[in-house]
PDB file of C-alpha atoms and ligand atoms in Angstrom:
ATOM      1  CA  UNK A   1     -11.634 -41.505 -10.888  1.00  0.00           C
ATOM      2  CA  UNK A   2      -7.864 -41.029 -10.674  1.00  0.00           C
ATOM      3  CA  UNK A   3      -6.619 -37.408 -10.642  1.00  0.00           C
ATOM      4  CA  UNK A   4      -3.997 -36.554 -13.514  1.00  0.00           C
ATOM      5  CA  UNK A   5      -0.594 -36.733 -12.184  1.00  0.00           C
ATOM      6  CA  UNK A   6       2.560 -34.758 -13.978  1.00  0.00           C
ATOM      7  CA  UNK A   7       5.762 -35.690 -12.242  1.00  0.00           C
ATOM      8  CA  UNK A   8       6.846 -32.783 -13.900  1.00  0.00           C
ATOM      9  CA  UNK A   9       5.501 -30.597 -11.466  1.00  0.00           C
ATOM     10  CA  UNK A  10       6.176 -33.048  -8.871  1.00  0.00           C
ATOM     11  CA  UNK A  11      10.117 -32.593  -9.659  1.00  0.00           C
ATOM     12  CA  UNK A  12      10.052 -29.097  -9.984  1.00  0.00           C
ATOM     13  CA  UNK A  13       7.926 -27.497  -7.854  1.00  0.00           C
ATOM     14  CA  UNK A  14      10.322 -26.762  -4.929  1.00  0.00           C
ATOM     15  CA  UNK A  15      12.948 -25.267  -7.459  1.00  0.00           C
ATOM     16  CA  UNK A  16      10.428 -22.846  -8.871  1.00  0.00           C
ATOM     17  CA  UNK A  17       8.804 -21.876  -5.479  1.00  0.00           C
ATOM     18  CA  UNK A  18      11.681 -20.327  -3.413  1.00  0.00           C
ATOM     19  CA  UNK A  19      11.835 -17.698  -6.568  1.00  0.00           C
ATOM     20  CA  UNK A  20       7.919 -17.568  -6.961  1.00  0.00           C
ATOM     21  CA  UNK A  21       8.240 -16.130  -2.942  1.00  0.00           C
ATOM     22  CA  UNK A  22      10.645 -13.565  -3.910  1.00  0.00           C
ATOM     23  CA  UNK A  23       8.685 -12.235  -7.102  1.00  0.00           C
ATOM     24  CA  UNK A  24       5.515 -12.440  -5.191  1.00  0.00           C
ATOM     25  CA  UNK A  25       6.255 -10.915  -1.982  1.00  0.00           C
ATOM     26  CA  UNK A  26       4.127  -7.611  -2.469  1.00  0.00           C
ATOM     27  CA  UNK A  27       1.829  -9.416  -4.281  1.00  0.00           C
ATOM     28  CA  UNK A  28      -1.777 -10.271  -3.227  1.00  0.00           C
ATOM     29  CA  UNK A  29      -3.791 -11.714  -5.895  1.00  0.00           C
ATOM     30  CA  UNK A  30      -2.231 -13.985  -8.750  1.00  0.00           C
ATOM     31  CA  UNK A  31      -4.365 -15.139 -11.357  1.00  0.00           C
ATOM     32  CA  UNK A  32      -2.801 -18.675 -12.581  1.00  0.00           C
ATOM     33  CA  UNK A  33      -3.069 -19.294 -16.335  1.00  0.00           C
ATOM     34  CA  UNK A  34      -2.635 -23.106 -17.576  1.00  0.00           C
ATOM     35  CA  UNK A  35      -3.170 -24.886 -14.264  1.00  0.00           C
ATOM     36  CA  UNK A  36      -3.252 -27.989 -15.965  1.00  0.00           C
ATOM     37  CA  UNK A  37      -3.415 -30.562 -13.398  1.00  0.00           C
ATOM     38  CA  UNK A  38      -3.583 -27.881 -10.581  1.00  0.00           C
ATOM     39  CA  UNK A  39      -0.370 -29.331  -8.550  1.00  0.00           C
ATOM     40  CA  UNK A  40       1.509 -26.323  -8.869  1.00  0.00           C
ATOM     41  CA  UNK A  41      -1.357 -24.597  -7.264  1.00  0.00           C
ATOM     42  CA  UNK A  42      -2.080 -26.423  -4.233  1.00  0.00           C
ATOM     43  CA  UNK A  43       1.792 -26.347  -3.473  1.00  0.00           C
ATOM     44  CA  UNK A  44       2.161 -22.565  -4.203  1.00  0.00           C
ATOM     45  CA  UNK A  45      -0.780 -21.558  -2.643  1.00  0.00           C
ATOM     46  CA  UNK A  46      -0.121 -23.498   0.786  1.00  0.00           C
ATOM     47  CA  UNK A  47       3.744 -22.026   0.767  1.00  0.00           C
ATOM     48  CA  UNK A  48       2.732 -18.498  -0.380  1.00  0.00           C
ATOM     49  CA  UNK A  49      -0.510 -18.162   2.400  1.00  0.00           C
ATOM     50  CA  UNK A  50      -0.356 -14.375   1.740  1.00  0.00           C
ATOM     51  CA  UNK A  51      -1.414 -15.007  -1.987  1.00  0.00           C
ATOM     52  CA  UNK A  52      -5.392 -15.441  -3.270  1.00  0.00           C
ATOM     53  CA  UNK A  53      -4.360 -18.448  -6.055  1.00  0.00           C
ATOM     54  CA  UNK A  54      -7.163 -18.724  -8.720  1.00  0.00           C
ATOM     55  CA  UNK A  55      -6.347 -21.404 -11.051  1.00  0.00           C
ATOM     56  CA  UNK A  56      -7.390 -21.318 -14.484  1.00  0.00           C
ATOM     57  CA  UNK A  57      -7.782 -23.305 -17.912  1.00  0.00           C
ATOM     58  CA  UNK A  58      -9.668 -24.554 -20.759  1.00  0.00           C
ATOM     59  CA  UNK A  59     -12.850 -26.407 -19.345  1.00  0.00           C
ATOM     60  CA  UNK A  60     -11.471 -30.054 -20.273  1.00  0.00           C
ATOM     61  CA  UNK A  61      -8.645 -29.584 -17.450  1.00  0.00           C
ATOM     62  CA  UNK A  62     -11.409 -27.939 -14.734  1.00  0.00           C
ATOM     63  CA  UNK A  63     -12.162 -31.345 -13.383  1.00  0.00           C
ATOM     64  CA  UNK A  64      -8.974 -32.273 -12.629  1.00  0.00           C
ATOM     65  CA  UNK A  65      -7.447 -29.242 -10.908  1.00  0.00           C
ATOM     66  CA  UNK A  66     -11.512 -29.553  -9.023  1.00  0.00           C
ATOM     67  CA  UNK A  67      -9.931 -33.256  -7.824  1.00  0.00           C
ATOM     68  CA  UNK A  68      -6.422 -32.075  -6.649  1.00  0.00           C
ATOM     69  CA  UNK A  69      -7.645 -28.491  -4.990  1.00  0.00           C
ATOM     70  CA  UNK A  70     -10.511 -31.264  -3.261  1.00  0.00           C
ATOM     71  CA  UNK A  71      -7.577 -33.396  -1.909  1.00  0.00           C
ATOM     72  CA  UNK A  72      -5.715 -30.362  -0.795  1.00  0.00           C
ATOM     73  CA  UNK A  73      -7.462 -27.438  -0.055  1.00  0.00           C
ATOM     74  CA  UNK A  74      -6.447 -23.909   1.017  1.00  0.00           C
ATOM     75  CA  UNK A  75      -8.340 -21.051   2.046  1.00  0.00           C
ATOM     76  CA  UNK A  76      -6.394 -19.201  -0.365  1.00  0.00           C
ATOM     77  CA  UNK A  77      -7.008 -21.573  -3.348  1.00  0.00           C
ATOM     78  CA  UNK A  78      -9.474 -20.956  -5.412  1.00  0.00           C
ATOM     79  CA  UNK A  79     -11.243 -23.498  -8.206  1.00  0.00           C
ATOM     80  CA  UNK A  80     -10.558 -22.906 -12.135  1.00  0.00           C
ATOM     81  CA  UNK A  81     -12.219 -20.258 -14.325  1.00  0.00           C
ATOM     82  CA  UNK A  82     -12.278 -20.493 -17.827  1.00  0.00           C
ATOM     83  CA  UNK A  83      -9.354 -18.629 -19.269  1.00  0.00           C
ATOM     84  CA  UNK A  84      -9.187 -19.820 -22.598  1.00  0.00           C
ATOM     85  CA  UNK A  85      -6.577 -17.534 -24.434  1.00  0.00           C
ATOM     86  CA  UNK A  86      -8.365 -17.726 -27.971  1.00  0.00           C
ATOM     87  CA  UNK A  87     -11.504 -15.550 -25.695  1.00  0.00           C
ATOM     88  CA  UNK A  88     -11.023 -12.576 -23.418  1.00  0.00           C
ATOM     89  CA  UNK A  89      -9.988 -12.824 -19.906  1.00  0.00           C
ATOM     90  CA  UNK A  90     -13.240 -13.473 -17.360  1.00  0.00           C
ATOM     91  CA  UNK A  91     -10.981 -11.435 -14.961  1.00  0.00           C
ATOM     92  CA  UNK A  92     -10.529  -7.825 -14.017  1.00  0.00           C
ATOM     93  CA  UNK A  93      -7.371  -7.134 -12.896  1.00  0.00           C
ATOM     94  CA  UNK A  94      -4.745  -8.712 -10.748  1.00  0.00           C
ATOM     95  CA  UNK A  95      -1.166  -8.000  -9.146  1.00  0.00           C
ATOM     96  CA  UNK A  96       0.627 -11.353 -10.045  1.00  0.00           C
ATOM     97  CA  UNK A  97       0.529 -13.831 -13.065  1.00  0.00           C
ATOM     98  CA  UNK A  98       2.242 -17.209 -13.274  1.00  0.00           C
ATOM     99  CA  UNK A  99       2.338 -19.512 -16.169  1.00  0.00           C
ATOM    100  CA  UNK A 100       4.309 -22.547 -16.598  1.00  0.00           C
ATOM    101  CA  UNK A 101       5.019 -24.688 -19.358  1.00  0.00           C
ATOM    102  CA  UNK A 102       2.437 -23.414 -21.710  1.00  0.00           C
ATOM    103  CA  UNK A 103       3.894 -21.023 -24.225  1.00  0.00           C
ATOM    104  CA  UNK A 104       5.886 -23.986 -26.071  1.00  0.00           C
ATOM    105  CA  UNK A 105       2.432 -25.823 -25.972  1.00  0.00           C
ATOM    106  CA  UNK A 106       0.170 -22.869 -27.430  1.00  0.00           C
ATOM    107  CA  UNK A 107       0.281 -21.072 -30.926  1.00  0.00           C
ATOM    108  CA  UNK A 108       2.266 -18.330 -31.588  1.00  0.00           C
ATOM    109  CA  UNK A 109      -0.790 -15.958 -32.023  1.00  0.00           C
ATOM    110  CA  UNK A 110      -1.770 -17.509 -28.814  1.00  0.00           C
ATOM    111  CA  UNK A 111       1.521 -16.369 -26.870  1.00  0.00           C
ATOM    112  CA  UNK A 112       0.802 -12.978 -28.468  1.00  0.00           C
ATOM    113  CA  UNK A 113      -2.399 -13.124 -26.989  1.00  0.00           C
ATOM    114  CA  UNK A 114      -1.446 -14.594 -23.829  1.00  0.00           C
ATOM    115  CA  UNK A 115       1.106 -10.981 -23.563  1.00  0.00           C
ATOM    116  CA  UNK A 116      -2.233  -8.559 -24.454  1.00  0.00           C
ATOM    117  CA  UNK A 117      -4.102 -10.514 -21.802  1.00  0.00           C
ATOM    118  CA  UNK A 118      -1.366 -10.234 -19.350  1.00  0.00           C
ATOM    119  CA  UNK A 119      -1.055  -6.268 -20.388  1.00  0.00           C
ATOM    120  CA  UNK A 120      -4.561  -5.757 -19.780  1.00  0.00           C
ATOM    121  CA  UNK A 121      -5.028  -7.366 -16.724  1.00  0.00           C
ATOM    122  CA  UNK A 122      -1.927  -6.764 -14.474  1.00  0.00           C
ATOM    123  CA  UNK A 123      -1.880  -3.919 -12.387  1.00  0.00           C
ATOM    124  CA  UNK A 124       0.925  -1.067 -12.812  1.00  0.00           C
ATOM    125  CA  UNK A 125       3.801  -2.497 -11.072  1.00  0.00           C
ATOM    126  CA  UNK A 126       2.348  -6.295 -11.123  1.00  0.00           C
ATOM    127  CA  UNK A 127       4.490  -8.915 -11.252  1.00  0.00           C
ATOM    128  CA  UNK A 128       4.322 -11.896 -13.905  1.00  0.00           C
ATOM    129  CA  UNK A 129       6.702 -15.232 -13.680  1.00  0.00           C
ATOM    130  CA  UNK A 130       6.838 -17.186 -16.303  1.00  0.00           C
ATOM    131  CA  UNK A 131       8.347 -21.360 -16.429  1.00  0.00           C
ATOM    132  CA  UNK A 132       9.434 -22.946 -19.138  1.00  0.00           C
ATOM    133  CA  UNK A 133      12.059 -23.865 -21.679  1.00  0.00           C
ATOM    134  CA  UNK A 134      13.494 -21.296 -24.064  1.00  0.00           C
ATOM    135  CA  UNK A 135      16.005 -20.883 -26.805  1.00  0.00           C
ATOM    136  CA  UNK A 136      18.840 -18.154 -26.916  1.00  0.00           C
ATOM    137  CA  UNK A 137      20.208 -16.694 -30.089  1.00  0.00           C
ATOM    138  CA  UNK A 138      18.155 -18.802 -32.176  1.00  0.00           C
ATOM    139  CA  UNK A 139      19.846 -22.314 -30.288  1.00  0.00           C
ATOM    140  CA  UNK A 140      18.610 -24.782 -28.064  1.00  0.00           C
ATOM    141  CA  UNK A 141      20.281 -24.504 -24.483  1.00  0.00           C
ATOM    142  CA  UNK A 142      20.138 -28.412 -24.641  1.00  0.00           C
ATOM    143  CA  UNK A 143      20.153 -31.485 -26.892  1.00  0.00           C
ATOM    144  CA  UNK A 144      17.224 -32.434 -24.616  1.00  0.00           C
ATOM    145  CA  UNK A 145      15.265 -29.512 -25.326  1.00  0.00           C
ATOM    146  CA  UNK A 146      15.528 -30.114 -29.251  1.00  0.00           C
ATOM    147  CA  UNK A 147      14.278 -33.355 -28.850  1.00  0.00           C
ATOM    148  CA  UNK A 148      11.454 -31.903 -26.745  1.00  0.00           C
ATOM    149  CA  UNK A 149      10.852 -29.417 -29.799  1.00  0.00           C
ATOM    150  CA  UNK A 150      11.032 -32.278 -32.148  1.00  0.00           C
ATOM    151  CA  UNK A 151       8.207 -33.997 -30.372  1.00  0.00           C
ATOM    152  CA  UNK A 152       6.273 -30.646 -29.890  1.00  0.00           C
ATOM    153  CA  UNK A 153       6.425 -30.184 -33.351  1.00  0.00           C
ATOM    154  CA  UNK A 154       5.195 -33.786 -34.416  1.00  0.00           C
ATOM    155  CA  UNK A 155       2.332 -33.537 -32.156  1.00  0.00           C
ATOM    156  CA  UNK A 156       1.378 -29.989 -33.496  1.00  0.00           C
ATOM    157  CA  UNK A 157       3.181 -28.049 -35.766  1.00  0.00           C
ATOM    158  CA  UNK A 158       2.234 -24.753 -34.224  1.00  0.00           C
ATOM    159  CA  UNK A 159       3.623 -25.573 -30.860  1.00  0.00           C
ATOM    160  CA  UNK A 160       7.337 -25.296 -30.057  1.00  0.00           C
ATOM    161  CA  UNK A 161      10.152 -23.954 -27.953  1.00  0.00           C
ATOM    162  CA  UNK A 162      10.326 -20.405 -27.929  1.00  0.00           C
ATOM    163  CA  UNK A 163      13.060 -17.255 -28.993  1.00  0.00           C
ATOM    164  CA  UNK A 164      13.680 -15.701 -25.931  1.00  0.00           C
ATOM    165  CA  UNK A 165      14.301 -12.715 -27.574  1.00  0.00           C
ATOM    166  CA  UNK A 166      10.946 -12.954 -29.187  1.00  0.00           C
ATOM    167  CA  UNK A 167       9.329 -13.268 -25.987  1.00  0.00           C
ATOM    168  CA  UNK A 168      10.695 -10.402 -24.281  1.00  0.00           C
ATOM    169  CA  UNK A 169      10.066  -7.976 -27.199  1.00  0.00           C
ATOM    170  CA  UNK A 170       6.628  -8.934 -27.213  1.00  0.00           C
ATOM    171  CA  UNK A 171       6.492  -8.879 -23.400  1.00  0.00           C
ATOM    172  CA  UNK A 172       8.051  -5.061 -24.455  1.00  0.00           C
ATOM    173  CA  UNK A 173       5.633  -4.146 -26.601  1.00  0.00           C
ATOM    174  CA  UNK A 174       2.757  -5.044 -23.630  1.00  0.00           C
ATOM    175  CA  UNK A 175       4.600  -2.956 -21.000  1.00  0.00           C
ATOM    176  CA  UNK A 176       6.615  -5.345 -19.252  1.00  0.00           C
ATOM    177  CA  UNK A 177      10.060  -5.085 -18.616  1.00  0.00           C
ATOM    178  CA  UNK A 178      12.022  -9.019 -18.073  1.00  0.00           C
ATOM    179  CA  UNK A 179      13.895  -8.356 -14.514  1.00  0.00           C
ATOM    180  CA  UNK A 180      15.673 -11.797 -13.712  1.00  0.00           C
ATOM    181  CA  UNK A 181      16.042 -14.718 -15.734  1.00  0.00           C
ATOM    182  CA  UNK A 182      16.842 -17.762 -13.717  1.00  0.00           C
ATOM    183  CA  UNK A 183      18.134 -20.691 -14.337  1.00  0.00           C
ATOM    184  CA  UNK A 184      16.038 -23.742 -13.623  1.00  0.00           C
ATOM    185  CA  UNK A 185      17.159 -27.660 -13.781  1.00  0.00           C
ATOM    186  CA  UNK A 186      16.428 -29.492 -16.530  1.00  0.00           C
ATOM    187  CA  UNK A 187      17.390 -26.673 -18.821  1.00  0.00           C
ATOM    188  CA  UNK A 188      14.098 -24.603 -18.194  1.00  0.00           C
ATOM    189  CA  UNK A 189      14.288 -21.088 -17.263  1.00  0.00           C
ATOM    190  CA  UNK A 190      12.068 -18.864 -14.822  1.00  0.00           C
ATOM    191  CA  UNK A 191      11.663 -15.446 -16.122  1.00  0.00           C
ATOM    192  CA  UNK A 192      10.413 -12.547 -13.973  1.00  0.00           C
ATOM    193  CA  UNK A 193       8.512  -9.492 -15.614  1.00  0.00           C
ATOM    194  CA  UNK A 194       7.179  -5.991 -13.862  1.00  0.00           C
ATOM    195  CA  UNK A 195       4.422  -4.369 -15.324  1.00  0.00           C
ATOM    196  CA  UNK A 196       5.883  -0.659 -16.361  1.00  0.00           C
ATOM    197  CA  UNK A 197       2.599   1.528 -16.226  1.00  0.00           C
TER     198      UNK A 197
HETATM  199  C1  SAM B 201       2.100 -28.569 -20.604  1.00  0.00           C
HETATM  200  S1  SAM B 201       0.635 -28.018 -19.857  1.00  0.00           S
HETATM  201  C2  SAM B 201       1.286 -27.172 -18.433  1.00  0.00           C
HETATM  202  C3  SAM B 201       0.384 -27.287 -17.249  1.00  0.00           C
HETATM  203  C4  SAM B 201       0.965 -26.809 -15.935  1.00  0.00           C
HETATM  204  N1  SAM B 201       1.086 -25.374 -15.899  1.00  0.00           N
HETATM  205  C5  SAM B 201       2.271 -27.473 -15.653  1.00  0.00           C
HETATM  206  O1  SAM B 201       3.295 -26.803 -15.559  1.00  0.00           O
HETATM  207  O2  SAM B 201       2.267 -28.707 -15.531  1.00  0.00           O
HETATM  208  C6  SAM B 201       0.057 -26.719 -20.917  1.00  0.00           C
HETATM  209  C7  SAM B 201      -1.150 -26.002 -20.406  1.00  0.00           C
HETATM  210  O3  SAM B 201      -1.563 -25.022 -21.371  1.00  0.00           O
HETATM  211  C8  SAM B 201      -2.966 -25.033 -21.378  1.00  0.00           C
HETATM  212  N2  SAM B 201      -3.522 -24.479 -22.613  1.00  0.00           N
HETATM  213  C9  SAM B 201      -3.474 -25.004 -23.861  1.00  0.00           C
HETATM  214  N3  SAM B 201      -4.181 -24.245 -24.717  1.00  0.00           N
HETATM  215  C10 SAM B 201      -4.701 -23.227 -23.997  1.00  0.00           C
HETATM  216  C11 SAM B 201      -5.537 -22.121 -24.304  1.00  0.00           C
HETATM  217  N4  SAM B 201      -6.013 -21.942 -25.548  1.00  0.00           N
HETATM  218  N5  SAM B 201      -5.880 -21.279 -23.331  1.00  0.00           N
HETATM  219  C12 SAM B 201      -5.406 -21.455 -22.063  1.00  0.00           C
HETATM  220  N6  SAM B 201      -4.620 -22.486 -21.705  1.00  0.00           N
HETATM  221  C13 SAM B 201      -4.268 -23.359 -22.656  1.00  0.00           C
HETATM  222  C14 SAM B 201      -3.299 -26.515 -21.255  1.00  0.00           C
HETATM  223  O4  SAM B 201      -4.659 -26.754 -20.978  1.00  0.00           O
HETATM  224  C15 SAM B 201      -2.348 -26.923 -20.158  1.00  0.00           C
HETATM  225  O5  SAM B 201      -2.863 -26.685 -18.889  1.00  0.00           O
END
């Protein structure tokens, strides 16, 4: 069987790593949520060998990331467990959390629950990066990114782009405190978090 394939993450993978270094440096353990096809994972976790990956995701992905961490192994890079935000973490606590493109694909009581999960299980000074497109002020940053909403939207109402402002006072409210917010091509954004206490 083919493995999924999202040129997506074939496109941006080197813009997002050089950053995902930086954030991560102190790190040791990163707990992945939304792996989707698992590329990011067996990129990140052969560039960042200091890291313990574990990929995660509802069970219907698990057989795909199993095909691309198969292909390209590391020692470091460990096979999906099932995070599925609507349950509680099967984790116990980590230093580092990444997430891309999921919190324009999930419900809003989903991102909220995405924030407690990432409060409860990131250590005190933890780090947590997080990819993806996001408005500012209430705008799109792109005519692009509306049409992306627009299609979001169609698909399932409950998805969508994303308030920045919403995000970090959320993030707030769970103890984390944005550091950086970088811009990324194709009018995404990488946004870098420390865990307060
Ligand atoms: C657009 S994909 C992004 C995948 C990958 N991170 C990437 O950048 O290509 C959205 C991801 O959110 C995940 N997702 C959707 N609902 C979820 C849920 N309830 N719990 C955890 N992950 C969920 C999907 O399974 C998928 O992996």
């Amino acid at each position: 069987m083919n493995k999924p394939y999202s040129q997506a993450c074939e496109n941006n993978k080197a813009f997002i790593l050089p950053f995902l270094a930086d954030s991560f440096t102190n790190s040791r353990n990163l707990l992945e949520v939304g792996s989707g096809t698992g590329q990011h994972a067996v990129h990140f976790a052969e560039n960042m060998p200091w890291l313990s990956w574990q990929t995660s995701d509802v069970i219907n992905n698990h057989q795909g990331i199993h095909q691309w961490l198969n292909e390209y192994p590391s020692v470091n890079l460990f096979t999906p467990i099932e995070l599925d935000l609507n349950n509680p973490w099967p984790i116990t606590q980590v230093d580092a959390i990444y997430s891309a493109n999921t919190l324009h694909i999930i419900s809003w009581p989903l991102v909220q629950a995405f924030f407690q999960g990432v409060s409860q299980h990131l250590a005190t000074a933890g780090k947590c990066c997080i990819y993806g497109p996001f408005n500012y002020q209430g705008k799109f940053t792109s005519k692009s990114n509306a049409n992306f909403n627009e299609w979001l939207k169609e698909r399932d109402s409950e998805s969508g782009i994303r308030d920045i402002e919403a995000i970090t006072t959320l993030a707030k409210n769970a103890g984390l405190s944005l550091d950086k917010d970088h811009e990324m091509p194709a009018n995404n954004r990488l946004l870098v978090f420390t865990k307060l206490s």
